[in-house]
mmCIF file of the N, C-alpha and C atoms, coordinates in Angstrom:
data_MODEL
# 
_entry.id   MODEL 
# 
loop_
_atom_site.group_PDB 
_atom_site.id 
_atom_site.type_symbol 
_atom_site.label_atom_id 
_atom_site.label_alt_id 
_atom_site.label_comp_id 
_atom_site.label_asym_id 
_atom_site.label_entity_id 
_atom_site.label_seq_id 
_atom_site.pdbx_PDB_ins_code 
_atom_site.Cartn_x 
_atom_site.Cartn_y 
_atom_site.Cartn_z 
_atom_site.occupancy 
_atom_site.B_iso_or_equiv 
_atom_site.pdbx_formal_charge 
_atom_site.auth_seq_id 
_atom_site.auth_comp_id 
_atom_site.auth_asym_id 
_atom_site.auth_atom_id 
_atom_site.pdbx_PDB_model_num 
ATOM 1   N N  . MET A 1 1  ? -12.206 0.976   -5.422  1.00 0.00 ? 1  MET A N  1 
ATOM 2   C CA . MET A 1 1  ? -11.890 2.324   -5.003  1.00 0.00 ? 1  MET A CA 1 
ATOM 3   C C  . MET A 1 1  ? -10.987 2.263   -3.772  1.00 0.00 ? 1  MET A C  1 
ATOM 4   N N  . GLN A 1 2  ? -9.887  2.966   -3.823  1.00 0.00 ? 2  GLN A N  1 
ATOM 5   C CA . GLN A 1 2  ? -8.928  2.952   -2.720  1.00 0.00 ? 2  GLN A CA 1 
ATOM 6   C C  . GLN A 1 2  ? -9.047  4.222   -1.890  1.00 0.00 ? 2  GLN A C  1 
ATOM 7   N N  . THR A 1 3  ? -8.849  4.054   -0.596  1.00 0.00 ? 3  THR A N  1 
ATOM 8   C CA . THR A 1 3  ? -8.843  5.214   0.288   1.00 0.00 ? 3  THR A CA 1 
ATOM 9   C C  . THR A 1 3  ? -7.506  5.940   0.138   1.00 0.00 ? 3  THR A C  1 
ATOM 10  N N  . GLU A 1 4  ? -7.443  7.155   0.642   1.00 0.00 ? 4  GLU A N  1 
ATOM 11  C CA . GLU A 1 4  ? -6.184  7.912   0.596   1.00 0.00 ? 4  GLU A CA 1 
ATOM 12  C C  . GLU A 1 4  ? -5.096  7.183   1.376   1.00 0.00 ? 4  GLU A C  1 
ATOM 13  N N  . PHE A 1 5  ? -5.473  6.565   2.501   1.00 0.00 ? 5  PHE A N  1 
ATOM 14  C CA . PHE A 1 5  ? -4.514  5.814   3.305   1.00 0.00 ? 5  PHE A CA 1 
ATOM 15  C C  . PHE A 1 5  ? -3.955  4.634   2.517   1.00 0.00 ? 5  PHE A C  1 
ATOM 16  N N  . GLU A 1 6  ? -4.830  3.907   1.817   1.00 0.00 ? 6  GLU A N  1 
ATOM 17  C CA . GLU A 1 6  ? -4.383  2.780   0.997   1.00 0.00 ? 6  GLU A CA 1 
ATOM 18  C C  . GLU A 1 6  ? -3.439  3.257   -0.102  1.00 0.00 ? 6  GLU A C  1 
ATOM 19  N N  . LYS A 1 7  ? -3.788  4.360   -0.753  1.00 0.00 ? 7  LYS A N  1 
ATOM 20  C CA . LYS A 1 7  ? -2.931  4.900   -1.809  1.00 0.00 ? 7  LYS A CA 1 
ATOM 21  C C  . LYS A 1 7  ? -1.564  5.284   -1.264  1.00 0.00 ? 7  LYS A C  1 
ATOM 22  N N  . LEU A 1 8  ? -1.543  5.899   -0.096  1.00 0.00 ? 8  LEU A N  1 
ATOM 23  C CA . LEU A 1 8  ? -0.289  6.296   0.524   1.00 0.00 ? 8  LEU A CA 1 
ATOM 24  C C  . LEU A 1 8  ? 0.571   5.079   0.846   1.00 0.00 ? 8  LEU A C  1 
ATOM 25  N N  . LEU A 1 9  ? -0.052  4.034   1.387   1.00 0.00 ? 9  LEU A N  1 
ATOM 26  C CA . LEU A 1 9  ? 0.688   2.812   1.699   1.00 0.00 ? 9  LEU A CA 1 
ATOM 27  C C  . LEU A 1 9  ? 1.237   2.151   0.437   1.00 0.00 ? 9  LEU A C  1 
ATOM 28  N N  . ILE A 1 10 ? 0.417   2.065   -0.586  1.00 0.00 ? 10 ILE A N  1 
ATOM 29  C CA . ILE A 1 10 ? 0.844   1.443   -1.840  1.00 0.00 ? 10 ILE A CA 1 
ATOM 30  C C  . ILE A 1 10 ? 2.007   2.215   -2.445  1.00 0.00 ? 10 ILE A C  1 
ATOM 31  N N  . ASP A 1 11 ? 1.902   3.529   -2.502  1.00 0.00 ? 11 ASP A N  1 
ATOM 32  C CA . ASP A 1 11 ? 2.986   4.338   -3.060  1.00 0.00 ? 11 ASP A CA 1 
ATOM 33  C C  . ASP A 1 11 ? 4.272   4.166   -2.259  1.00 0.00 ? 11 ASP A C  1 
ATOM 34  N N  . SER A 1 12 ? 4.155   4.097   -0.947  1.00 0.00 ? 12 SER A N  1 
ATOM 35  C CA . SER A 1 12 ? 5.336   3.906   -0.101  1.00 0.00 ? 12 SER A CA 1 
ATOM 36  C C  . SER A 1 12 ? 5.967   2.541   -0.340  1.00 0.00 ? 12 SER A C  1 
ATOM 37  N N  . LEU A 1 13 ? 5.140   1.503   -0.455  1.00 0.00 ? 13 LEU A N  1 
ATOM 38  C CA . LEU A 1 13 ? 5.666   0.166   -0.737  1.00 0.00 ? 13 LEU A CA 1 
ATOM 39  C C  . LEU A 1 13 ? 6.353   0.114   -2.094  1.00 0.00 ? 13 LEU A C  1 
ATOM 40  N N  . LEU A 1 14 ? 5.749   0.759   -3.088  1.00 0.00 ? 14 LEU A N  1 
ATOM 41  C CA . LEU A 1 14 ? 6.335   0.756   -4.428  1.00 0.00 ? 14 LEU A CA 1 
ATOM 42  C C  . LEU A 1 14 ? 7.639   1.541   -4.469  1.00 0.00 ? 14 LEU A C  1 
ATOM 43  N N  . GLN A 1 15 ? 7.874   2.395   -3.476  1.00 0.00 ? 15 GLN A N  1 
ATOM 44  C CA . GLN A 1 15 ? 9.143   3.107   -3.357  1.00 0.00 ? 15 GLN A CA 1 
ATOM 45  C C  . GLN A 1 15 ? 10.178  2.274   -2.602  1.00 0.00 ? 15 GLN A C  1 
ATOM 46  N N  . GLY A 1 16 ? 9.779   1.082   -2.146  1.00 0.00 ? 16 GLY A N  1 
ATOM 47  C CA . GLY A 1 16 ? 10.695  0.180   -1.472  1.00 0.00 ? 16 GLY A CA 1 
ATOM 48  C C  . GLY A 1 16 ? 10.783  0.368   0.028   1.00 0.00 ? 16 GLY A C  1 
ATOM 49  N N  . LYS A 1 17 ? 9.854   1.107   0.618   1.00 0.00 ? 17 LYS A N  1 
ATOM 50  C CA . LYS A 1 17 ? 9.886   1.342   2.054   1.00 0.00 ? 17 LYS A CA 1 
ATOM 51  C C  . LYS A 1 17 ? 9.320   0.145   2.804   1.00 0.00 ? 17 LYS A C  1 
ATOM 52  N N  . THR A 1 18 ? 9.903   -0.117  3.971   1.00 0.00 ? 18 THR A N  1 
ATOM 53  C CA . THR A 1 18 ? 9.406   -1.191  4.819   1.00 0.00 ? 18 THR A CA 1 
ATOM 54  C C  . THR A 1 18 ? 8.221   -0.679  5.632   1.00 0.00 ? 18 THR A C  1 
ATOM 55  N N  . GLN A 1 19 ? 7.491   -1.599  6.235   1.00 0.00 ? 19 GLN A N  1 
ATOM 56  C CA . GLN A 1 19 ? 6.348   -1.198  7.040   1.00 0.00 ? 19 GLN A CA 1 
ATOM 57  C C  . GLN A 1 19 ? 6.756   -0.315  8.217   1.00 0.00 ? 19 GLN A C  1 
ATOM 58  N N  . PRO A 1 20 ? 7.837   -0.648  8.946   1.00 0.00 ? 20 PRO A N  1 
ATOM 59  C CA . PRO A 1 20 ? 8.259   0.257   10.024  1.00 0.00 ? 20 PRO A CA 1 
ATOM 60  C C  . PRO A 1 20 ? 8.681   1.642   9.502   1.00 0.00 ? 20 PRO A C  1 
ATOM 61  N N  . GLU A 1 21 ? 9.296   1.697   8.341   1.00 0.00 ? 21 GLU A N  1 
ATOM 62  C CA . GLU A 1 21 ? 9.663   2.991   7.757   1.00 0.00 ? 21 GLU A CA 1 
ATOM 63  C C  . GLU A 1 21 ? 8.413   3.800   7.413   1.00 0.00 ? 21 GLU A C  1 
ATOM 64  N N  . ILE A 1 22 ? 7.407   3.135   6.884   1.00 0.00 ? 22 ILE A N  1 
ATOM 65  C CA . ILE A 1 22 ? 6.154   3.813   6.549   1.00 0.00 ? 22 ILE A CA 1 
ATOM 66  C C  . ILE A 1 22 ? 5.502   4.355   7.812   1.00 0.00 ? 22 ILE A C  1 
ATOM 67  N N  . ALA A 1 23 ? 5.460   3.543   8.873   1.00 0.00 ? 23 ALA A N  1 
ATOM 68  C CA . ALA A 1 23 ? 4.861   3.981   10.136  1.00 0.00 ? 23 ALA A CA 1 
ATOM 69  C C  . ALA A 1 23 ? 5.589   5.197   10.687  1.00 0.00 ? 23 ALA A C  1 
ATOM 70  N N  . ARG A 1 24 ? 6.914   5.163   10.657  1.00 0.00 ? 24 ARG A N  1 
ATOM 71  C CA . ARG A 1 24 ? 7.715   6.276   11.160  1.00 0.00 ? 24 ARG A CA 1 
ATOM 72  C C  . ARG A 1 24 ? 7.453   7.549   10.351  1.00 0.00 ? 24 ARG A C  1 
ATOM 73  N N  . GLU A 1 25 ? 7.404   7.392   9.028   1.00 0.00 ? 25 GLU A N  1 
ATOM 74  C CA . GLU A 1 25 ? 7.163   8.536   8.147   1.00 0.00 ? 25 GLU A CA 1 
ATOM 75  C C  . GLU A 1 25 ? 5.766   9.125   8.365   1.00 0.00 ? 25 GLU A C  1 
ATOM 76  N N  . LEU A 1 26 ? 4.769   8.269   8.503   1.00 0.00 ? 26 LEU A N  1 
ATOM 77  C CA . LEU A 1 26 ? 3.406   8.746   8.746   1.00 0.00 ? 26 LEU A CA 1 
ATOM 78  C C  . LEU A 1 26 ? 3.329   9.515   10.062  1.00 0.00 ? 26 LEU A C  1 
ATOM 79  N N  . LYS A 1 27 ? 3.986   8.983   11.090  1.00 0.00 ? 27 LYS A N  1 
ATOM 80  C CA . LYS A 1 27 ? 3.974   9.639   12.390  1.00 0.00 ? 27 LYS A CA 1 
ATOM 81  C C  . LYS A 1 27 ? 4.649   11.006  12.305  1.00 0.00 ? 27 LYS A C  1 
ATOM 82  N N  . GLU A 1 28 ? 5.800   11.067  11.639  1.00 0.00 ? 28 GLU A N  1 
ATOM 83  C CA . GLU A 1 28 ? 6.531   12.328  11.499  1.00 0.00 ? 28 GLU A CA 1 
ATOM 84  C C  . GLU A 1 28 ? 5.719   13.381  10.754  1.00 0.00 ? 28 GLU A C  1 
ATOM 85  N N  . LYS A 1 29 ? 4.912   12.957  9.790   1.00 0.00 ? 29 LYS A N  1 
ATOM 86  C CA . LYS A 1 29 ? 4.108   13.887  8.999   1.00 0.00 ? 29 LYS A CA 1 
ATOM 87  C C  . LYS A 1 29 ? 2.757   14.184  9.633   1.00 0.00 ? 29 LYS A C  1 
ATOM 88  N N  . GLY A 1 30 ? 2.472   13.565  10.789  1.00 0.00 ? 30 GLY A N  1 
ATOM 89  C CA . GLY A 1 30 ? 1.238   13.837  11.503  1.00 0.00 ? 30 GLY A CA 1 
ATOM 90  C C  . GLY A 1 30 ? 0.016   13.129  10.960  1.00 0.00 ? 30 GLY A C  1 
ATOM 91  N N  . HIS A 1 31 ? 0.225   12.091  10.149  1.00 0.00 ? 31 HIS A N  1 
ATOM 92  C CA . HIS A 1 31 ? -0.912  11.322  9.617   1.00 0.00 ? 31 HIS A CA 1 
ATOM 93  C C  . HIS A 1 31 ? -1.450  10.388  10.686  1.00 0.00 ? 31 HIS A C  1 
ATOM 94  N N  . ASN A 1 32 ? -2.729  10.125  10.591  1.00 0.00 ? 32 ASN A N  1 
ATOM 95  C CA . ASN A 1 32 ? -3.349  9.189   11.492  1.00 0.00 ? 32 ASN A CA 1 
ATOM 96  C C  . ASN A 1 32 ? -4.262  8.289   10.687  1.00 0.00 ? 32 ASN A C  1 
ATOM 97  N N  . PRO A 1 33 ? -4.256  6.991   10.784  1.00 0.00 ? 33 PRO A N  1 
ATOM 98  C CA . PRO A 1 33 ? -3.448  6.209   11.704  1.00 0.00 ? 33 PRO A CA 1 
ATOM 99  C C  . PRO A 1 33 ? -2.023  6.038   11.173  1.00 0.00 ? 33 PRO A C  1 
ATOM 100 N N  . TYR A 1 34 ? -1.123  5.756   12.094  1.00 0.00 ? 34 TYR A N  1 
ATOM 101 C CA . TYR A 1 34 ? 0.259   5.541   11.686  1.00 0.00 ? 34 TYR A CA 1 
ATOM 102 C C  . TYR A 1 34 ? 0.870   4.306   12.344  1.00 0.00 ? 34 TYR A C  1 
ATOM 103 N N  . SER A 1 35 ? 0.092   3.619   13.168  1.00 0.00 ? 35 SER A N  1 
ATOM 104 C CA . SER A 1 35 ? 0.642   2.467   13.877  1.00 0.00 ? 35 SER A CA 1 
ATOM 105 C C  . SER A 1 35 ? 0.962   1.331   12.909  1.00 0.00 ? 35 SER A C  1 
ATOM 106 N N  . LEU A 1 36 ? 1.942   0.553   13.295  1.00 0.00 ? 36 LEU A N  1 
ATOM 107 C CA . LEU A 1 36 ? 2.350   -0.594  12.479  1.00 0.00 ? 36 LEU A CA 1 
ATOM 108 C C  . LEU A 1 36 ? 1.187   -1.569  12.316  1.00 0.00 ? 36 LEU A C  1 
ATOM 109 N N  . SER A 1 37 ? 0.386   -1.743  13.358  1.00 0.00 ? 37 SER A N  1 
ATOM 110 C CA . SER A 1 37 ? -0.753  -2.679  13.249  1.00 0.00 ? 37 SER A CA 1 
ATOM 111 C C  . SER A 1 37 ? -1.800  -2.168  12.263  1.00 0.00 ? 37 SER A C  1 
ATOM 112 N N  . SER A 1 38 ? -2.011  -0.861  12.198  1.00 0.00 ? 38 SER A N  1 
ATOM 113 C CA . SER A 1 38 ? -2.952  -0.296  11.213  1.00 0.00 ? 38 SER A CA 1 
ATOM 114 C C  . SER A 1 38 ? -2.446  -0.515  9.794   1.00 0.00 ? 38 SER A C  1 
ATOM 115 N N  . ILE A 1 39 ? -1.146  -0.353  9.621   1.00 0.00 ? 39 ILE A N  1 
ATOM 116 C CA . ILE A 1 39 ? -0.535  -0.562  8.310   1.00 0.00 ? 39 ILE A CA 1 
ATOM 117 C C  . ILE A 1 39 ? -0.655  -2.018  7.906   1.00 0.00 ? 39 ILE A C  1 
ATOM 118 N N  . GLU A 1 40 ? -0.329  -2.935  8.826   1.00 0.00 ? 40 GLU A N  1 
ATOM 119 C CA . GLU A 1 40 ? -0.412  -4.365  8.532   1.00 0.00 ? 40 GLU A CA 1 
ATOM 120 C C  . GLU A 1 40 ? -1.843  -4.775  8.195   1.00 0.00 ? 40 GLU A C  1 
ATOM 121 N N  . LYS A 1 41 ? -2.807  -4.278  8.957   1.00 0.00 ? 41 LYS A N  1 
ATOM 122 C CA . LYS A 1 41 ? -4.216  -4.618  8.718   1.00 0.00 ? 41 LYS A CA 1 
ATOM 123 C C  . LYS A 1 41 ? -4.660  -4.131  7.342   1.00 0.00 ? 41 LYS A C  1 
ATOM 124 N N  . THR A 1 42 ? -4.297  -2.907  6.994   1.00 0.00 ? 42 THR A N  1 
ATOM 125 C CA . THR A 1 42 ? -4.689  -2.347  5.702   1.00 0.00 ? 42 THR A CA 1 
ATOM 126 C C  . THR A 1 42 ? -4.026  -3.107  4.563   1.00 0.00 ? 42 THR A C  1 
ATOM 127 N N  . LEU A 1 43 ? -2.755  -3.463  4.725   1.00 0.00 ? 43 LEU A N  1 
ATOM 128 C CA . LEU A 1 43 ? -2.071  -4.220  3.682   1.00 0.00 ? 43 LEU A CA 1 
ATOM 129 C C  . LEU A 1 43 ? -2.677  -5.607  3.520   1.00 0.00 ? 43 LEU A C  1 
ATOM 130 N N  . ASN A 1 44 ? -3.062  -6.240  4.624   1.00 0.00 ? 44 ASN A N  1 
ATOM 131 C CA . ASN A 1 44 ? -3.730  -7.546  4.532   1.00 0.00 ? 44 ASN A CA 1 
ATOM 132 C C  . ASN A 1 44 ? -5.071  -7.420  3.813   1.00 0.00 ? 44 ASN A C  1 
ATOM 133 N N  . ASP A 1 45 ? -5.805  -6.342  4.097   1.00 0.00 ? 45 ASP A N  1 
ATOM 134 C CA . ASP A 1 45 ? -7.069  -6.102  3.390   1.00 0.00 ? 45 ASP A CA 1 
ATOM 135 C C  . ASP A 1 45 ? -6.826  -5.907  1.891   1.00 0.00 ? 45 ASP A C  1 
ATOM 136 N N  . LEU A 1 46 ? -5.781  -5.179  1.550   1.00 0.00 ? 46 LEU A N  1 
ATOM 137 C CA . LEU A 1 46 ? -5.444  -4.951  0.137   1.00 0.00 ? 46 LEU A CA 1 
ATOM 138 C C  . LEU A 1 46 ? -5.048  -6.256  -0.548  1.00 0.00 ? 46 LEU A C  1 
ATOM 139 N N  . LYS A 1 47 ? -4.289  -7.104  0.171   1.00 0.00 ? 47 LYS A N  1 
ATOM 140 C CA . LYS A 1 47 ? -3.912  -8.398  -0.411  1.00 0.00 ? 47 LYS A CA 1 
ATOM 141 C C  . LYS A 1 47 ? -5.154  -9.232  -0.700  1.00 0.00 ? 47 LYS A C  1 
ATOM 142 N N  . ARG A 1 48 ? -6.105  -9.252  0.230   1.00 0.00 ? 48 ARG A N  1 
ATOM 143 C CA . ARG A 1 48 ? -7.352  -10.002 0.004   1.00 0.00 ? 48 ARG A CA 1 
ATOM 144 C C  . ARG A 1 48 ? -8.132  -9.411  -1.169  1.00 0.00 ? 48 ARG A C  1 
ATOM 145 N N  . LYS A 1 49 ? -8.215  -8.082  -1.211  1.00 0.00 ? 49 LYS A N  1 
ATOM 146 C CA . LYS A 1 49 ? -8.976  -7.409  -2.265  1.00 0.00 ? 49 LYS A CA 1 
ATOM 147 C C  . LYS A 1 49 ? -8.405  -7.702  -3.652  1.00 0.00 ? 49 LYS A C  1 
ATOM 148 N N  . HIS A 1 50 ? -7.080  -7.831  -3.738  1.00 0.00 ? 50 HIS A N  1 
ATOM 149 C CA . HIS A 1 50 ? -6.422  -8.048  -5.033  1.00 0.00 ? 50 HIS A CA 1 
ATOM 150 C C  . HIS A 1 50 ? -5.999  -9.503  -5.245  1.00 0.00 ? 50 HIS A C  1 
ATOM 151 N N  . ASN A 1 51 ? -6.448  -10.391 -4.350  1.00 0.00 ? 51 ASN A N  1 
ATOM 152 C CA . ASN A 1 51 ? -6.117  -11.825 -4.435  1.00 0.00 ? 51 ASN A CA 1 
ATOM 153 C C  . ASN A 1 51 ? -4.612  -12.054 -4.492  1.00 0.00 ? 51 ASN A C  1 
ATOM 154 N N  . ALA A 1 52 ? -3.874  -11.347 -3.655  1.00 0.00 ? 52 ALA A N  1 
ATOM 155 C CA . ALA A 1 52 ? -2.417  -11.497 -3.583  1.00 0.00 ? 52 ALA A CA 1 
ATOM 156 C C  . ALA A 1 52 ? -2.065  -12.263 -2.312  1.00 0.00 ? 52 ALA A C  1 
ATOM 157 N N  . HIS A 1 53 ? -1.017  -13.075 -2.400  1.00 0.00 ? 53 HIS A N  1 
ATOM 158 C CA . HIS A 1 53 ? -0.586  -13.857 -1.242  1.00 0.00 ? 53 HIS A CA 1 
ATOM 159 C C  . HIS A 1 53 ? 0.573   -13.191 -0.508  1.00 0.00 ? 53 HIS A C  1 
ATOM 160 N N  . THR A 1 54 ? 1.336   -12.368 -1.194  1.00 0.00 ? 54 THR A N  1 
ATOM 161 C CA . THR A 1 54 ? 2.493   -11.707 -0.597  1.00 0.00 ? 54 THR A CA 1 
ATOM 162 C C  . THR A 1 54 ? 2.469   -10.223 -0.945  1.00 0.00 ? 54 THR A C  1 
ATOM 163 N N  . LEU A 1 55 ? 3.276   -9.448  -0.230  1.00 0.00 ? 55 LEU A N  1 
ATOM 164 C CA . LEU A 1 55 ? 3.386   -8.027  -0.554  1.00 0.00 ? 55 LEU A CA 1 
ATOM 165 C C  . LEU A 1 55 ? 4.017   -7.831  -1.925  1.00 0.00 ? 55 LEU A C  1 
ATOM 166 N N  . PHE A 1 56 ? 4.962   -8.700  -2.274  1.00 0.00 ? 56 PHE A N  1 
ATOM 167 C CA . PHE A 1 56 ? 5.576   -8.616  -3.595  1.00 0.00 ? 56 PHE A CA 1 
ATOM 168 C C  . PHE A 1 56 ? 4.520   -8.804  -4.679  1.00 0.00 ? 56 PHE A C  1 
ATOM 169 N N  . GLN A 1 57 ? 3.680   -9.807  -4.510  1.00 0.00 ? 57 GLN A N  1 
ATOM 170 C CA . GLN A 1 57 ? 2.630   -10.070 -5.489  1.00 0.00 ? 57 GLN A CA 1 
ATOM 171 C C  . GLN A 1 57 ? 1.636   -8.908  -5.526  1.00 0.00 ? 57 GLN A C  1 
ATOM 172 N N  . LEU A 1 58 ? 1.319   -8.330  -4.374  1.00 0.00 ? 58 LEU A N  1 
ATOM 173 C CA . LEU A 1 58 ? 0.429   -7.175  -4.329  1.00 0.00 ? 58 LEU A CA 1 
ATOM 174 C C  . LEU A 1 58 ? 1.011   -6.024  -5.138  1.00 0.00 ? 58 LEU A C  1 
ATOM 175 N N  . GLY A 1 59 ? 2.299   -5.756  -4.936  1.00 0.00 ? 59 GLY A N  1 
ATOM 176 C CA . GLY A 1 59 ? 2.958   -4.692  -5.687  1.00 0.00 ? 59 GLY A CA 1 
ATOM 177 C C  . GLY A 1 59 ? 2.929   -4.950  -7.183  1.00 0.00 ? 59 GLY A C  1 
ATOM 178 N N  . ALA A 1 60 ? 3.170   -6.199  -7.566  1.00 0.00 ? 60 ALA A N  1 
ATOM 179 C CA . ALA A 1 60 ? 3.164   -6.547  -8.984  1.00 0.00 ? 60 ALA A CA 1 
ATOM 180 C C  . ALA A 1 60 ? 1.773   -6.373  -9.589  1.00 0.00 ? 60 ALA A C  1 
ATOM 181 N N  . ILE A 1 61 ? 0.759   -6.815  -8.874  1.00 0.00 ? 61 ILE A N  1 
ATOM 182 C CA . ILE A 1 61 ? -0.618  -6.698  -9.374  1.00 0.00 ? 61 ILE A CA 1 
ATOM 183 C C  . ILE A 1 61 ? -1.010  -5.239  -9.532  1.00 0.00 ? 61 ILE A C  1 
ATOM 184 N N  . ILE A 1 62 ? -0.718  -4.429  -8.529  1.00 0.00 ? 62 ILE A N  1 
ATOM 185 C CA . ILE A 1 62 ? -1.075  -3.015  -8.583  1.00 0.00 ? 62 ILE A CA 1 
ATOM 186 C C  . ILE A 1 62 ? -0.308  -2.302  -9.689  1.00 0.00 ? 62 ILE A C  1 
ATOM 187 N N  . THR A 1 63 ? 0.971   -2.610  -9.830  1.00 0.00 ? 63 THR A N  1 
ATOM 188 C CA . THR A 1 63 ? 1.770   -2.002  -10.895 1.00 0.00 ? 63 THR A CA 1 
ATOM 189 C C  . THR A 1 63 ? 1.216   -2.376  -12.256 1.00 0.00 ? 63 THR A C  1 
ATOM 190 N N  . LEU A 1 64 ? 0.853   -3.636  -12.441 1.00 0.00 ? 64 LEU A N  1 
ATOM 191 C CA . LEU A 1 64 ? 0.283   -4.092  -13.707 1.00 0.00 ? 64 LEU A CA 1 
ATOM 192 C C  . LEU A 1 64 ? -1.039  -3.393  -13.993 1.00 0.00 ? 64 LEU A C  1 
ATOM 193 N N  . LYS A 1 65 ? -1.885  -3.248  -12.991 1.00 0.00 ? 65 LYS A N  1 
ATOM 194 C CA . LYS A 1 65 ? -3.165  -2.574  -13.170 1.00 0.00 ? 65 LYS A CA 1 
ATOM 195 C C  . LYS A 1 65 ? -2.960  -1.102  -13.551 1.00 0.00 ? 65 LYS A C  1 
ATOM 196 N N  . ARG A 1 66 ? -1.988  -0.447  -12.913 1.00 0.00 ? 66 ARG A N  1 
ATOM 197 C CA . ARG A 1 66 ? -1.691  0.947   -13.250 1.00 0.00 ? 66 ARG A CA 1 
ATOM 198 C C  . ARG A 1 66 ? -1.187  1.055   -14.683 1.00 0.00 ? 66 ARG A C  1 
ATOM 199 N N  . TYR A 1 67 ? -0.346  0.110   -15.092 1.00 0.00 ? 67 TYR A N  1 
ATOM 200 C CA . TYR A 1 67 ? 0.197   0.101   -16.454 1.00 0.00 ? 67 TYR A CA 1 
ATOM 201 C C  . TYR A 1 67 ? -0.926  -0.074  -17.484 1.00 0.00 ? 67 TYR A C  1 
ATOM 202 N N  . ILE A 1 68 ? -1.811  -1.014  -17.203 1.00 0.00 ? 68 ILE A N  1 
ATOM 203 C CA . ILE A 1 68 ? -2.925  -1.281  -18.111 1.00 0.00 ? 68 ILE A CA 1 
ATOM 204 C C  . ILE A 1 68 ? -3.835  -0.056  -18.201 1.00 0.00 ? 68 ILE A C  1 
ATOM 205 N N  . ASN A 1 69 ? -4.130  0.566   -17.053 1.00 0.00 ? 69 ASN A N  1 
ATOM 206 C CA . ASN A 1 69 ? -5.013  1.733   -17.047 1.00 0.00 ? 69 ASN A CA 1 
ATOM 207 C C  . ASN A 1 69 ? -4.400  2.913   -17.788 1.00 0.00 ? 69 ASN A C  1 
ATOM 208 N N  . LYS A 1 70 ? -3.087  3.062   -17.761 1.00 0.00 ? 70 LYS A N  1 
ATOM 209 C CA . LYS A 1 70 ? -2.425  4.154   -18.485 1.00 0.00 ? 70 LYS A CA 1 
ATOM 210 C C  . LYS A 1 70 ? -2.519  3.945   -19.992 1.00 0.00 ? 70 LYS A C  1 
ATOM 211 N N  . LYS A 1 71 ? -2.510  2.681   -20.422 1.00 0.00 ? 71 LYS A N  1 
ATOM 212 C CA . LYS A 1 71 ? -2.555  2.382   -21.845 1.00 0.00 ? 71 LYS A CA 1 
ATOM 213 C C  . LYS A 1 71 ? -3.947  2.606   -22.432 1.00 0.00 ? 71 LYS A C  1 
ATOM 214 N N  . GLU A 1 72 ? -4.958  2.559   -21.568 1.00 0.00 ? 72 GLU A N  1 
ATOM 215 C CA . GLU A 1 72 ? -6.343  2.680   -22.054 1.00 0.00 ? 72 GLU A CA 1 
ATOM 216 C C  . GLU A 1 72 ? -6.732  4.084   -22.279 1.00 0.00 ? 72 GLU A C  1 
# 
């Protein structure tokens, strides 16, 4: 189960946004937390949760899981 913050980060990454861009966008929209360290910590937690070593691999795993879930 993903938190709303995790979902927001994942969607932003899948749109090709960098971590600093995500932080800036979150701050502009008034979301909290928006710090770069909060984003990095959450992404590291997501990588561990999905057994990914890189952000690219995390994106691929999440995209594959979404694809599989849509087919079911």
